XYZ file of C-alpha atoms in Angstrom:
765
model
C 127.371 88.995 68.934
C 128.175 88.677 72.758
C 130.785 91.281 72.676
C 128.438 93.369 70.966
C 125.629 93.055 73.129
C 127.831 93.434 76.319
C 129.410 96.530 75.016
C 125.868 98.030 74.588
C 125.057 97.025 78.558
C 128.365 98.438 79.614
C 128.164 101.585 77.454
C 124.505 102.347 78.738
C 125.783 101.756 82.194
C 128.657 104.010 82.002
C 126.819 106.888 80.067
C 124.435 106.817 82.608
C 127.023 107.179 85.202
C 127.625 110.811 83.755
C 124.767 111.619 86.395
C 127.378 110.582 89.024
C 129.760 112.757 87.446
C 127.731 115.796 88.040
C 127.127 114.808 91.669
C 131.050 114.201 92.278
C 131.878 117.569 90.391
C 129.552 119.732 92.455
C 130.481 118.147 95.602
C 133.852 118.161 95.159
C 134.257 121.792 93.460
C 132.686 123.874 96.339
C 135.269 122.651 98.523
C 138.249 124.759 96.544
C 136.272 127.453 95.591
C 135.002 128.622 99.003
C 138.895 129.195 100.057
C 139.631 131.187 96.721
C 140.396 134.765 97.560
C 138.266 136.326 94.802
C 135.427 134.024 96.235
C 135.742 135.503 99.375
C 135.734 139.217 98.111
C 132.163 138.720 96.542
C 130.465 136.534 98.911
C 132.368 136.366 102.395
C 131.468 139.109 104.750
C 133.971 141.742 106.419
C 134.659 139.038 109.073
C 135.415 136.418 106.420
C 137.954 138.982 104.418
C 139.513 139.477 107.560
C 140.440 136.309 108.618
C 141.293 134.799 105.000
C 138.456 132.192 104.972
C 134.476 132.206 104.948
C 133.065 132.041 108.593
C 131.500 128.782 109.470
C 128.216 129.851 109.211
C 128.358 131.239 105.334
C 130.822 128.353 104.661
C 128.281 125.846 106.158
C 125.207 127.486 104.328
C 126.883 127.429 100.759
C 127.533 123.466 101.472
C 124.505 122.384 102.716
C 122.101 124.423 100.955
C 122.989 122.241 98.220
C 122.054 118.836 100.614
C 118.568 120.454 101.067
C 118.142 120.618 97.430
C 119.078 116.950 97.135
C 116.846 116.021 99.870
C 113.816 117.737 97.475
C 115.406 116.225 94.693
C 115.319 112.768 96.186
C 111.758 112.695 96.989
C 110.618 113.922 93.358
C 112.844 111.271 91.710
C 110.506 108.473 93.013
C 107.599 109.739 91.466
C 109.011 111.215 88.347
C 111.011 108.033 87.448
C 108.161 105.872 87.527
C 105.864 108.286 85.690
C 108.097 109.444 82.895
C 110.877 106.489 82.899
C 114.000 106.330 84.378
C 115.582 107.453 81.116
C 113.509 110.647 80.560
C 113.932 111.592 84.106
C 117.470 111.763 83.764
C 117.052 114.038 80.604
C 114.794 116.349 83.019
C 117.035 116.821 86.083
C 119.943 117.051 83.488
C 118.673 120.015 81.910
C 117.632 121.397 85.543
C 121.341 121.128 86.348
C 122.273 122.909 83.180
C 120.258 126.129 84.418
C 121.751 125.496 88.083
C 124.886 125.768 86.847
C 124.851 129.038 84.712
C 123.155 130.635 87.685
C 126.040 129.429 90.161
C 128.721 130.831 87.463
C 127.059 134.100 86.974
C 126.006 135.058 90.690
C 127.273 137.927 92.310
C 125.754 137.945 95.857
C 125.262 135.225 98.439
C 121.681 134.950 97.840
C 121.564 134.023 94.437
C 124.379 131.365 94.851
C 122.489 129.842 97.705
C 119.484 129.643 95.030
C 121.175 128.323 92.529
C 122.944 125.841 94.754
C 119.645 124.571 95.777
C 118.399 124.003 92.041
C 121.687 122.438 91.612
C 120.721 119.977 94.475
C 117.510 119.359 93.581
C 118.805 117.659 89.995
C 121.822 115.879 91.799
C 119.232 114.564 94.277
C 117.106 113.176 91.726
C 120.104 111.901 89.450
C 121.920 110.198 92.362
C 118.757 108.176 93.328
C 117.788 107.473 89.374
C 120.784 106.425 87.502
C 121.834 103.760 90.270
C 117.994 102.301 89.663
C 118.422 102.569 85.882
C 121.835 101.067 86.132
C 120.479 98.049 88.289
C 117.640 97.545 85.968
C 119.691 97.084 82.969
C 121.800 95.144 84.291
C 121.828 91.191 85.093
C 122.622 89.836 88.517
C 125.822 88.516 88.105
C 127.136 92.188 87.133
C 124.705 94.504 88.974
C 127.316 95.363 91.287
C 129.983 96.297 88.732
C 127.479 98.383 86.578
C 126.146 100.539 89.655
C 129.642 100.900 91.074
C 130.245 102.656 87.723
C 127.925 105.528 89.535
C 130.581 105.482 92.661
C 133.384 105.730 89.881
C 131.663 108.492 88.034
C 131.484 110.270 91.472
C 134.963 110.203 92.395
C 136.108 110.812 88.481
C 133.906 113.916 89.194
C 135.493 115.242 92.539
C 139.130 114.443 91.190
C 138.450 116.627 88.212
C 136.775 119.125 89.934
C 139.779 119.368 92.562
C 142.333 119.667 89.792
C 140.261 122.063 88.196
C 140.010 124.179 91.071
C 144.041 123.931 91.625
C 144.555 125.173 87.766
C 142.170 127.943 87.999
C 143.685 129.475 91.345
C 147.164 128.949 89.507
C 146.488 130.554 86.279
C 143.913 133.381 87.672
C 144.869 134.068 91.001
C 143.871 137.757 90.805
C 140.474 137.171 88.533
C 136.701 136.143 89.256
C 137.478 133.418 86.415
C 139.422 131.201 89.419
C 135.855 130.554 90.952
C 133.547 131.276 87.665
C 135.119 128.533 85.533
C 135.015 125.614 88.104
C 131.372 126.486 88.711
C 130.545 127.223 84.923
C 132.202 123.902 83.541
C 129.382 121.576 85.478
C 127.132 122.533 82.634
C 129.446 120.611 80.095
C 128.640 117.166 81.502
C 125.118 117.995 82.216
C 124.650 118.837 78.586
C 126.332 115.735 77.079
C 123.939 113.740 79.536
C 120.772 115.564 78.324
C 121.765 115.390 74.505
C 122.869 111.494 74.571
C 120.423 109.745 76.940
C 117.183 109.541 74.785
C 119.421 107.318 72.462
C 119.756 104.989 75.066
C 117.170 102.100 75.972
C 114.554 102.062 78.421
C 114.725 99.990 81.467
C 113.065 96.536 80.432
C 111.666 96.370 83.893
C 110.167 99.881 83.755
C 108.250 99.149 79.998
C 107.002 95.727 81.375
C 105.608 97.330 84.846
C 103.921 100.058 82.181
C 102.679 97.105 80.062
C 104.973 97.486 77.272
C 106.092 93.868 77.144
C 107.014 93.517 73.360
C 109.375 96.765 73.656
C 110.680 94.966 77.100
C 111.661 92.209 74.722
C 113.072 94.005 72.355
C 115.600 95.477 75.123
C 116.290 92.506 76.946
C 117.400 91.243 72.794
C 119.473 94.087 72.441
C 121.473 94.351 76.067
C 121.950 90.826 76.788
C 124.808 88.630 75.664
C 122.801 85.012 76.142
C 120.368 83.002 74.037
C 116.959 83.546 73.077
C 116.118 80.816 75.737
C 117.911 82.889 78.653
C 116.177 86.312 77.276
C 112.716 84.422 77.710
C 113.652 82.669 81.190
C 114.229 86.532 82.343
C 111.471 88.034 80.337
C 109.425 85.590 82.267
C 110.876 85.908 85.558
C 110.208 89.789 85.373
C 106.914 89.526 84.325
C 105.883 87.160 87.371
C 107.320 89.538 89.606
C 105.570 92.300 88.105
C 102.289 90.395 88.290
C 102.734 89.209 91.653
C 103.311 92.794 92.875
C 100.180 93.795 91.050
C 98.015 91.609 92.688
C 99.740 92.722 96.379
C 98.677 96.234 94.769
C 102.164 97.893 95.870
C 101.661 101.450 94.906
C 101.936 103.751 97.402
C 104.444 105.022 99.631
C 102.757 104.343 102.781
C 103.308 100.341 101.601
C 106.757 100.985 102.591
C 105.984 100.914 106.376
C 104.214 97.789 106.713
C 105.607 94.373 106.588
C 107.260 93.039 104.453
C 108.873 96.407 103.002
C 109.208 98.470 106.361
C 112.386 96.137 107.309
C 114.105 96.837 104.055
C 112.999 100.596 104.586
C 114.829 100.480 107.519
C 118.007 98.668 106.313
C 117.937 101.170 103.414
C 117.559 104.425 105.460
C 119.930 103.226 108.042
C 122.914 102.270 105.425
C 122.460 105.669 103.760
C 122.891 107.654 106.945
C 125.514 105.710 108.261
C 127.460 106.443 104.970
C 127.205 110.234 105.862
C 128.505 109.256 109.514
C 131.691 108.109 107.900
C 132.138 111.910 107.568
C 133.401 111.142 104.049
C 131.880 114.389 102.636
C 133.578 116.619 105.577
C 136.604 115.557 103.864
C 135.360 116.354 100.569
C 133.718 119.504 101.231
C 136.699 121.011 103.227
C 139.542 119.094 102.158
C 141.578 122.121 101.915
C 140.762 123.238 105.148
C 141.495 119.818 106.455
C 144.931 119.735 104.865
C 145.513 123.549 106.339
C 144.678 122.016 110.008
C 146.943 119.044 109.249
C 150.025 121.394 109.011
C 150.256 122.268 104.933
C 150.834 126.229 104.996
C 149.306 128.200 102.301
C 146.129 127.875 100.063
C 147.740 126.360 96.693
C 149.518 123.714 98.656
C 146.256 122.716 100.430
C 144.589 122.655 96.942
C 147.486 120.858 95.402
C 147.014 117.737 98.503
C 143.357 117.908 97.980
C 143.795 116.951 94.094
C 145.668 113.845 94.975
C 143.077 113.078 97.353
C 140.640 113.056 94.274
C 142.787 110.950 92.660
C 143.220 108.641 95.331
C 139.482 108.134 95.925
C 139.148 107.801 92.197
C 141.716 105.119 91.686
C 140.184 103.351 94.841
C 137.082 102.694 93.587
C 138.314 100.377 90.725
C 138.692 97.596 92.884
C 135.157 97.615 93.957
C 134.018 97.435 90.457
C 136.052 94.603 89.711
C 135.249 92.379 92.500
C 132.059 93.756 94.749
C 130.187 91.054 92.899
C 132.493 88.573 94.102
C 133.269 89.462 97.333
C 129.913 90.366 98.272
C 128.100 93.483 100.309
C 128.650 92.415 103.964
C 132.297 91.805 104.091
C 133.145 94.764 102.228
C 131.193 97.197 104.323
C 132.359 95.525 107.760
C 136.166 95.596 106.274
C 135.835 99.312 104.785
C 134.317 100.578 108.213
C 136.944 99.137 110.341
C 139.839 100.563 107.970
C 138.092 103.808 108.028
C 137.776 103.612 111.863
C 141.274 103.043 112.045
C 142.378 105.742 109.995
C 140.416 108.731 111.596
C 141.112 107.695 115.174
C 145.159 107.680 113.995
C 144.341 111.227 112.548
C 142.585 112.453 115.927
C 145.275 110.932 118.002
C 148.376 112.065 116.256
C 146.660 115.475 115.893
C 145.880 115.537 119.753
C 149.266 114.431 120.492
C 151.242 116.367 118.668
C 149.272 119.240 117.917
C 148.891 122.373 119.587
C 145.886 124.585 119.503
C 145.852 128.079 119.678
C 143.360 130.391 119.707
C 143.846 133.360 117.157
C 142.071 136.383 117.882
C 142.429 138.103 115.036
C 140.749 135.302 113.050
C 138.559 134.592 116.000
C 139.340 130.750 115.788
C 141.100 127.926 116.777
C 143.943 126.849 114.743
C 145.979 123.497 115.049
C 149.573 123.953 114.790
C 151.978 120.727 114.307
C 155.387 121.371 114.542
C 156.405 117.763 113.759
C 156.677 117.589 109.717
C 156.624 113.656 110.111
C 153.403 113.779 112.465
C 151.754 116.298 109.764
C 152.428 114.280 106.835
C 151.162 110.955 108.750
C 148.213 112.922 109.259
C 147.758 113.826 105.470
C 148.727 109.847 104.483
C 145.951 108.629 106.908
C 143.616 111.013 105.086
C 144.317 109.428 102.015
C 143.772 105.831 103.470
C 140.537 106.616 105.008
C 139.241 107.882 101.752
C 140.613 104.808 99.632
C 138.569 102.514 102.417
C 135.295 104.606 101.919
C 135.888 104.559 97.700
C 136.330 100.807 97.409
C 133.676 100.036 100.322
C 130.707 102.205 101.503
C 130.889 104.507 98.200
C 129.649 102.216 95.802
C 128.007 99.650 98.282
C 125.512 101.400 99.956
C 124.048 102.783 96.535
C 124.133 99.353 95.233
C 122.390 98.191 98.605
C 119.433 100.129 98.361
C 118.595 99.333 94.768
C 118.977 95.587 95.781
C 116.405 95.299 98.720
C 113.395 96.952 97.423
C 110.993 94.807 94.772
C 110.629 96.252 91.413
C 107.003 98.101 92.210
C 108.685 100.085 95.173
C 112.123 100.279 93.879
C 111.996 103.884 92.496
C 110.091 104.903 95.707
C 112.011 103.111 98.205
C 115.272 104.549 96.664
C 114.010 107.889 96.792
C 113.425 107.935 100.271
C 117.050 106.176 101.318
C 118.632 108.702 98.838
C 116.380 111.311 100.776
C 117.884 110.011 104.218
C 121.308 110.703 102.761
C 121.012 113.987 101.724
C 119.062 115.099 104.838
C 122.218 113.408 107.114
C 124.586 115.013 104.602
C 123.111 118.433 105.531
C 123.097 117.949 108.840
C 126.934 116.735 108.875
C 128.102 119.390 106.184
C 126.545 122.352 108.585
C 128.171 121.085 111.337
C 131.853 120.420 110.503
C 133.298 123.332 110.047
C 131.984 124.292 113.451
C 133.575 121.074 114.703
C 136.527 121.714 113.129
C 137.004 125.067 114.763
C 135.688 123.922 117.912
C 136.844 120.737 118.656
C 139.640 120.134 115.902
C 141.310 117.127 116.661
C 137.970 115.621 118.555
C 135.940 115.783 115.090
C 138.082 113.113 113.909
C 137.621 110.860 116.811
C 133.884 111.254 116.640
C 133.812 109.822 113.166
C 136.448 107.350 113.923
C 133.951 106.131 116.694
C 131.050 106.203 114.304
C 132.985 104.083 111.600
C 133.602 101.486 113.923
C 129.690 101.602 115.132
C 128.943 100.943 111.570
C 130.986 97.824 111.010
C 129.429 96.217 114.004
C 125.967 97.393 113.066
C 126.412 95.874 109.463
C 127.856 92.400 110.905
C 124.880 92.278 113.175
C 121.452 93.402 111.497
C 122.373 93.735 107.546
C 121.999 90.639 105.275
C 123.730 89.851 102.400
C 122.189 91.006 99.111
C 124.606 89.855 96.476
C 122.512 87.352 93.980
C 123.166 84.074 94.923
C 125.315 82.645 91.795
C 123.686 79.139 92.731
C 120.194 79.118 91.908
C 118.334 76.423 89.664
C 115.887 77.940 86.869
C 113.945 75.400 85.497
C 114.234 75.265 81.473
C 111.778 76.993 79.834
C 109.828 73.989 78.141
C 109.717 72.126 81.806
C 105.971 70.764 81.992
C 105.274 68.820 84.765
C 101.695 68.276 84.020
C 100.746 64.880 84.585
C 103.238 64.306 87.091
C 102.392 63.910 91.004
C 104.533 65.181 93.744
C 104.609 64.483 97.546
C 106.079 66.821 99.925
C 106.192 66.568 103.693
C 106.374 69.697 105.876
C 104.668 72.011 103.659
C 102.905 74.524 105.937
C 105.738 76.577 106.122
C 109.355 77.258 105.251
C 110.899 76.108 102.077
C 108.280 73.069 101.767
C 105.526 75.613 101.345
C 107.625 77.508 98.684
C 108.580 74.359 97.004
C 104.655 73.299 96.411
C 104.196 76.570 94.980
C 106.941 76.356 92.695
C 105.945 72.794 91.377
C 102.074 73.580 91.060
C 103.234 76.581 88.784
C 105.076 74.059 86.429
C 101.923 72.243 86.343
C 102.352 68.995 88.590
C 99.950 67.725 90.912
C 101.178 68.200 94.472
C 99.978 66.174 97.636
C 101.030 67.789 100.659
C 101.220 66.058 104.264
C 100.380 68.446 107.207
C 99.105 67.349 110.885
C 95.133 67.772 110.954
C 93.268 66.757 108.021
C 91.346 70.273 108.049
C 94.343 72.544 108.330
C 95.876 70.411 105.516
C 92.902 71.243 103.468
C 92.879 75.169 104.279
C 96.699 75.193 103.621
C 96.075 73.775 100.318
C 93.725 76.299 99.450
C 95.879 78.963 100.514
C 98.692 77.299 98.207
C 96.704 77.020 95.182
C 95.970 80.978 95.563
C 99.581 81.250 95.992
C 100.385 79.322 92.944
C 97.477 81.145 90.971
C 96.108 77.820 90.310
C 92.711 78.089 92.157
C 89.755 75.753 91.329
C 92.032 73.088 89.644
C 92.609 70.748 92.715
C 95.959 70.451 91.792
C 97.494 70.701 95.162
C 95.798 68.152 98.015
C 96.357 67.982 101.556
C 96.221 65.013 103.796
C 96.799 64.490 107.324
C 100.194 63.838 108.100
C 102.165 63.438 111.409
C 105.644 61.945 110.746
C 105.941 61.266 114.802
C 102.924 59.179 114.393
C 103.612 55.938 112.229
C 99.915 55.016 112.156
C 99.387 58.450 110.176
C 102.068 58.039 108.129
C 100.533 54.476 106.977
C 97.177 56.479 106.595
C 98.783 59.210 104.512
C 100.703 56.509 102.327
C 97.531 54.124 101.855
C 95.312 57.452 100.519
C 98.076 57.958 97.744
C 98.405 54.261 97.052
C 94.767 54.407 96.693
C 94.350 57.466 94.560
C 97.484 58.065 92.632
C 98.769 56.143 89.765
C 102.290 57.266 89.913
C 104.526 59.453 92.168
C 107.207 60.893 90.361
C 109.077 63.127 93.085
C 108.867 62.346 97.000
C 110.433 65.378 98.826
C 111.386 64.514 102.326
C 111.157 67.999 103.384
C 109.763 67.976 107.277
C 112.091 68.488 110.000
C 112.300 69.575 113.655
C 114.452 70.646 116.454
C 114.092 70.084 120.421
C 116.275 71.143 123.363
C 114.948 68.506 125.587
C 114.131 65.049 125.183
C 111.074 63.469 124.517
C 109.081 60.549 122.467
C 107.120 60.105 119.782
C 103.455 58.217 120.259
C 105.659 55.098 119.064
C 108.252 55.809 121.693
C 111.005 56.873 119.596
C 113.409 59.882 120.204
C 111.511 62.892 118.756
C 113.985 63.985 116.287
C 115.397 60.570 115.058
C 111.497 59.799 114.806
C 110.110 62.717 113.094
C 113.112 63.754 110.708
C 114.275 60.129 109.590
C 111.884 57.096 110.650
C 108.698 59.047 109.845
C 110.412 59.414 106.393
C 111.787 56.288 106.064
C 108.864 54.396 106.687
C 106.782 56.674 104.217
C 109.547 56.027 101.504
C 109.119 52.258 102.093
C 105.599 52.225 101.850
C 105.382 54.267 98.596
C 108.253 52.353 97.188
C 106.249 50.029 94.844
C 104.707 52.953 93.128
C 108.450 55.462 93.322
C 109.639 52.364 91.474
C 107.106 51.963 89.068
C 107.079 55.844 88.279
C 110.862 56.104 88.072
C 110.774 58.234 90.820
C 113.188 60.870 92.613
C 113.311 60.821 96.269
C 114.999 63.898 97.943
C 115.809 64.083 101.530
C 116.383 67.179 102.982
C 119.204 67.124 105.466
C 121.413 69.577 107.094
C 125.381 70.611 106.953
C 125.306 69.977 110.557
C 125.417 66.286 109.812
C 129.517 67.173 109.533
C 129.338 67.257 113.351
C 128.912 63.922 113.898
C 132.331 62.090 114.356
C 131.716 58.495 115.645
C 128.486 57.434 113.738
C 125.160 57.088 114.983
C 124.143 56.220 118.767
C 121.045 54.309 118.358
C 120.620 54.901 122.239
C 117.771 57.077 122.091
C 117.202 57.193 126.074
C 117.335 60.621 127.798
C 120.554 59.628 129.532
C 122.107 59.788 126.113
C 120.416 62.767 124.795
C 121.978 65.947 123.549
C 120.045 68.135 121.358
C 122.476 69.015 118.755
C 124.097 65.703 118.474
C 120.218 64.457 118.217
C 119.292 66.656 115.661
C 122.504 66.210 113.525
C 122.426 62.202 113.929
C 118.730 62.478 112.500
C 120.161 64.489 109.632
C 122.723 62.159 108.852
C 120.682 59.067 109.003
C 118.709 61.148 105.963
C 121.873 61.274 104.125
C 122.760 57.559 104.833
C 118.828 56.923 103.769
C 119.169 58.313 100.415
C 122.952 56.571 99.825
C 121.377 53.414 100.842
C 118.192 53.951 98.555
C 120.422 54.436 95.616
C 122.577 51.296 96.382
C 119.688 49.116 96.516
C 116.914 50.345 93.893
C 119.222 52.467 91.871
C 119.295 49.510 88.949
C 115.313 49.702 89.168
C 115.145 53.561 88.041
C 114.933 55.116 91.615
C 117.031 58.123 91.906
C 117.689 59.394 95.647
C 119.593 62.495 96.655
C 120.251 64.342 100.243
C 120.765 68.192 100.280
C 121.655 71.065 102.746
C 119.217 73.759 101.582
C 121.194 76.490 103.924
C 120.303 78.349 106.818
C 116.883 79.656 106.600
C 114.121 81.100 108.640
C 111.674 78.131 108.989
C 109.248 76.734 111.343
C 112.060 74.436 112.597
C 112.607 76.014 115.511
C 108.867 76.579 116.879
C 109.728 74.023 119.559
C 112.829 75.753 121.185
C 112.916 78.317 123.852
C 112.439 81.919 122.821
C 115.812 83.138 123.870
C 117.575 80.336 121.757
C 115.389 81.078 118.631
C 116.521 84.916 119.024
C 119.925 83.749 118.834
C 119.304 81.679 115.693
C 117.440 84.793 114.277
C 120.598 86.615 114.778
C 122.773 84.390 112.922
C 119.953 83.992 110.241
C 120.840 87.895 109.736
C 124.452 87.431 109.394
C 124.592 84.341 107.047
C 121.172 83.403 106.393
C 119.083 83.053 102.646
C 115.656 83.706 102.158
C 112.879 81.070 101.949
C 113.059 81.141 98.007
C 117.118 80.817 98.162
C 116.749 78.002 100.263
C 114.512 76.214 98.391
C 116.476 76.046 95.268
C 118.837 73.147 95.686
C 115.291 70.929 96.302
C 113.940 72.006 93.104
C 117.755 71.347 91.666
C 117.504 67.693 92.903
C 114.103 67.035 92.191
C 114.185 68.409 88.365
C 118.043 68.885 87.110
C 119.804 66.209 85.123
C 123.092 67.456 86.672
C 122.136 66.350 90.299
C 124.173 63.574 91.289
C 122.026 60.442 92.701
C 122.937 59.021 96.277
C 125.108 62.286 96.664
C 124.973 65.151 99.134
C 124.198 68.498 97.424
C 124.035 72.237 98.514
C 123.763 75.415 96.597
C 122.578 73.558 93.784
C 125.726 71.518 93.145
C 127.642 68.672 94.549
C 128.685 69.415 98.200
C 131.695 68.271 100.621
C 129.927 65.871 102.855
C 131.346 64.157 106.252
C 133.207 60.899 105.360
C 130.699 58.919 107.184
C 127.837 60.295 104.517
C 129.219 57.541 102.052
C 130.262 54.818 104.756
C 128.630 51.827 103.208
C 128.863 49.727 106.291
C 127.313 52.781 108.264
C 124.585 53.014 105.647
C 123.394 49.422 105.981
C 123.313 49.515 109.817
C 121.132 52.732 110.074
C 118.699 50.911 107.119
C 118.356 47.849 109.102
C 117.874 49.666 112.266
C 115.249 51.750 110.784
C 113.701 48.617 109.296
C 113.559 46.880 112.829
C 111.451 49.757 114.229
C 109.197 49.991 111.495
C 108.425 46.449 111.559
C 108.129 46.306 115.312
C 106.045 49.411 115.958
C 103.343 49.202 113.401
C 102.322 45.564 114.175
C 100.082 46.970 116.907
C 97.929 48.808 114.697
């Protein structure tokens, strides 16, 4: 059963990738065709015939007009795929491609050729957007990178096949128009196969559910998933909730992409597609024979042969991306690829500049590079191959995948159509300029692209977050029902505390939130009820709680003890970080008093009810506790204050608190946990200067998690039977903690110190 359904998923993705094959074949075929002698006689002017190659303006027009069509097709594809479905849109544009292929092969003047290539571009642009979206939506997050990478593999196969087709027809039909007509006409074959076959494959289940065809969507998921009915139901409900949330937000028009929160995603998507073209890859693909001639290969056929080898390398280098992209992640692949491509391009340009001689040929009216050193010539060719391999294993597949992952379902087609349009607009500009640059700048062209590649790697490092699905997430079993249970959460005004409230409320729990200010806490409780879609049920209750003020902690606990018969989960989530020494109203150093003592006191006050309810106590800590090497310094004076140390010590105290709770009360049914949620943008930096907060934001862009991802370990420790009491967790599993975290003596010492404080301070009220 499992292998059959897996086979269905992979077969669907591979067959849809024929759209990528069309893209690759059309991209690669023109590079060889425009240098064939018979093609020059039909489409070149007298200058082209005299020089033995098309002028840069004609070559640029033939290549770039397709990119203009691709730009148009990408814009049309978003509306088409939303209206007609991903599947039928693939059928529609395959038929258009068949028409364009026939026109290209039958063309005998430049105008008809340009029109036919414009039509081909419309189809290729649309398919280059629709196919990755379709592949992404039929896949699970664990194999999404692999399935979408089939699109890039198909592109590289198409390029390789076109290169070798050009070489073969030039070899066997050198004096016939068949030398260029056969390669152009063969485009019809894969397009015909795609058009005939795609109706027999399933619709995107996500598209079906967006159209209200839930029953069909469930049937498709059952057909293409290799998991149990329970897991299928979980995925089905997740998609349904996502669609419902997006319907509530009325995200439908392109204009929504220009507003928060989609604007940044659109900028990232358009940016990464533009950057992909600035690598110079399509200049290599479109003008490979000319580039190999410039590198020192003499003769048209030798250049075509080297181009064919280039196509094979391009294809083979895509395979590692298919196998490992889901494991490696998107950012590391993009950064490493950018660096390697930069080194390759800079090496090509440097060797050509050092060993080559630029001569102006008055007969052909172009600048030519002469490289007398055969070693230098072969080295350049090798680095062209290295560049292509680096692109094929990194930027080639990853950019298409990235753009399908950053948009929500309701805007995925429209968002991806705009990012795909961006790649084709840039492609058009680059493909038109490259022949001019190769003629006028020669080796300088490669240096420019090399610099671009390095800049790209830096941009990805600084500004692009990882979109790889975090494998460590907690999905409560489908029968999870928290009706009748009461959960207390601190720090619920923002950040992961706020998200946690919504998640627990959706599961049926009554949630009591502690927020500074009674009126504010009630307002936020109402906001959270709207977010959880439980308006009017009074299942989220807000009470005033200031953890830096032990009197409000006692008042908060008293209200719970007065009104609640049980507390099943206490999530000690709130936290604060400062850069200067300050004291709470009770005279305790602020971080230690808020992050630890306030929670310690709250837990102690609720302890009888927690024991009675056999409750879980979950302390949100931080991986920063590992930086504490010598235990906690209980000298809380300003002279001993170091900001990061104070914060990390308070978080170590929270781990020790959970550990000691389990030691003391585990036999009475209490289960206590501590956890690291990850680096997340929350309100914890509200009290630090703007420039430090900005640095933190930059770090978050690189390694940060979303709020939802940061909530997962809190949910895991609160609900999962696999969570280990008394133990430190991260990424929904037991995590490596500092040796101090489980030090019995240190835990007891911290407990006694904390108890002395709460015994001393509250006696005044």
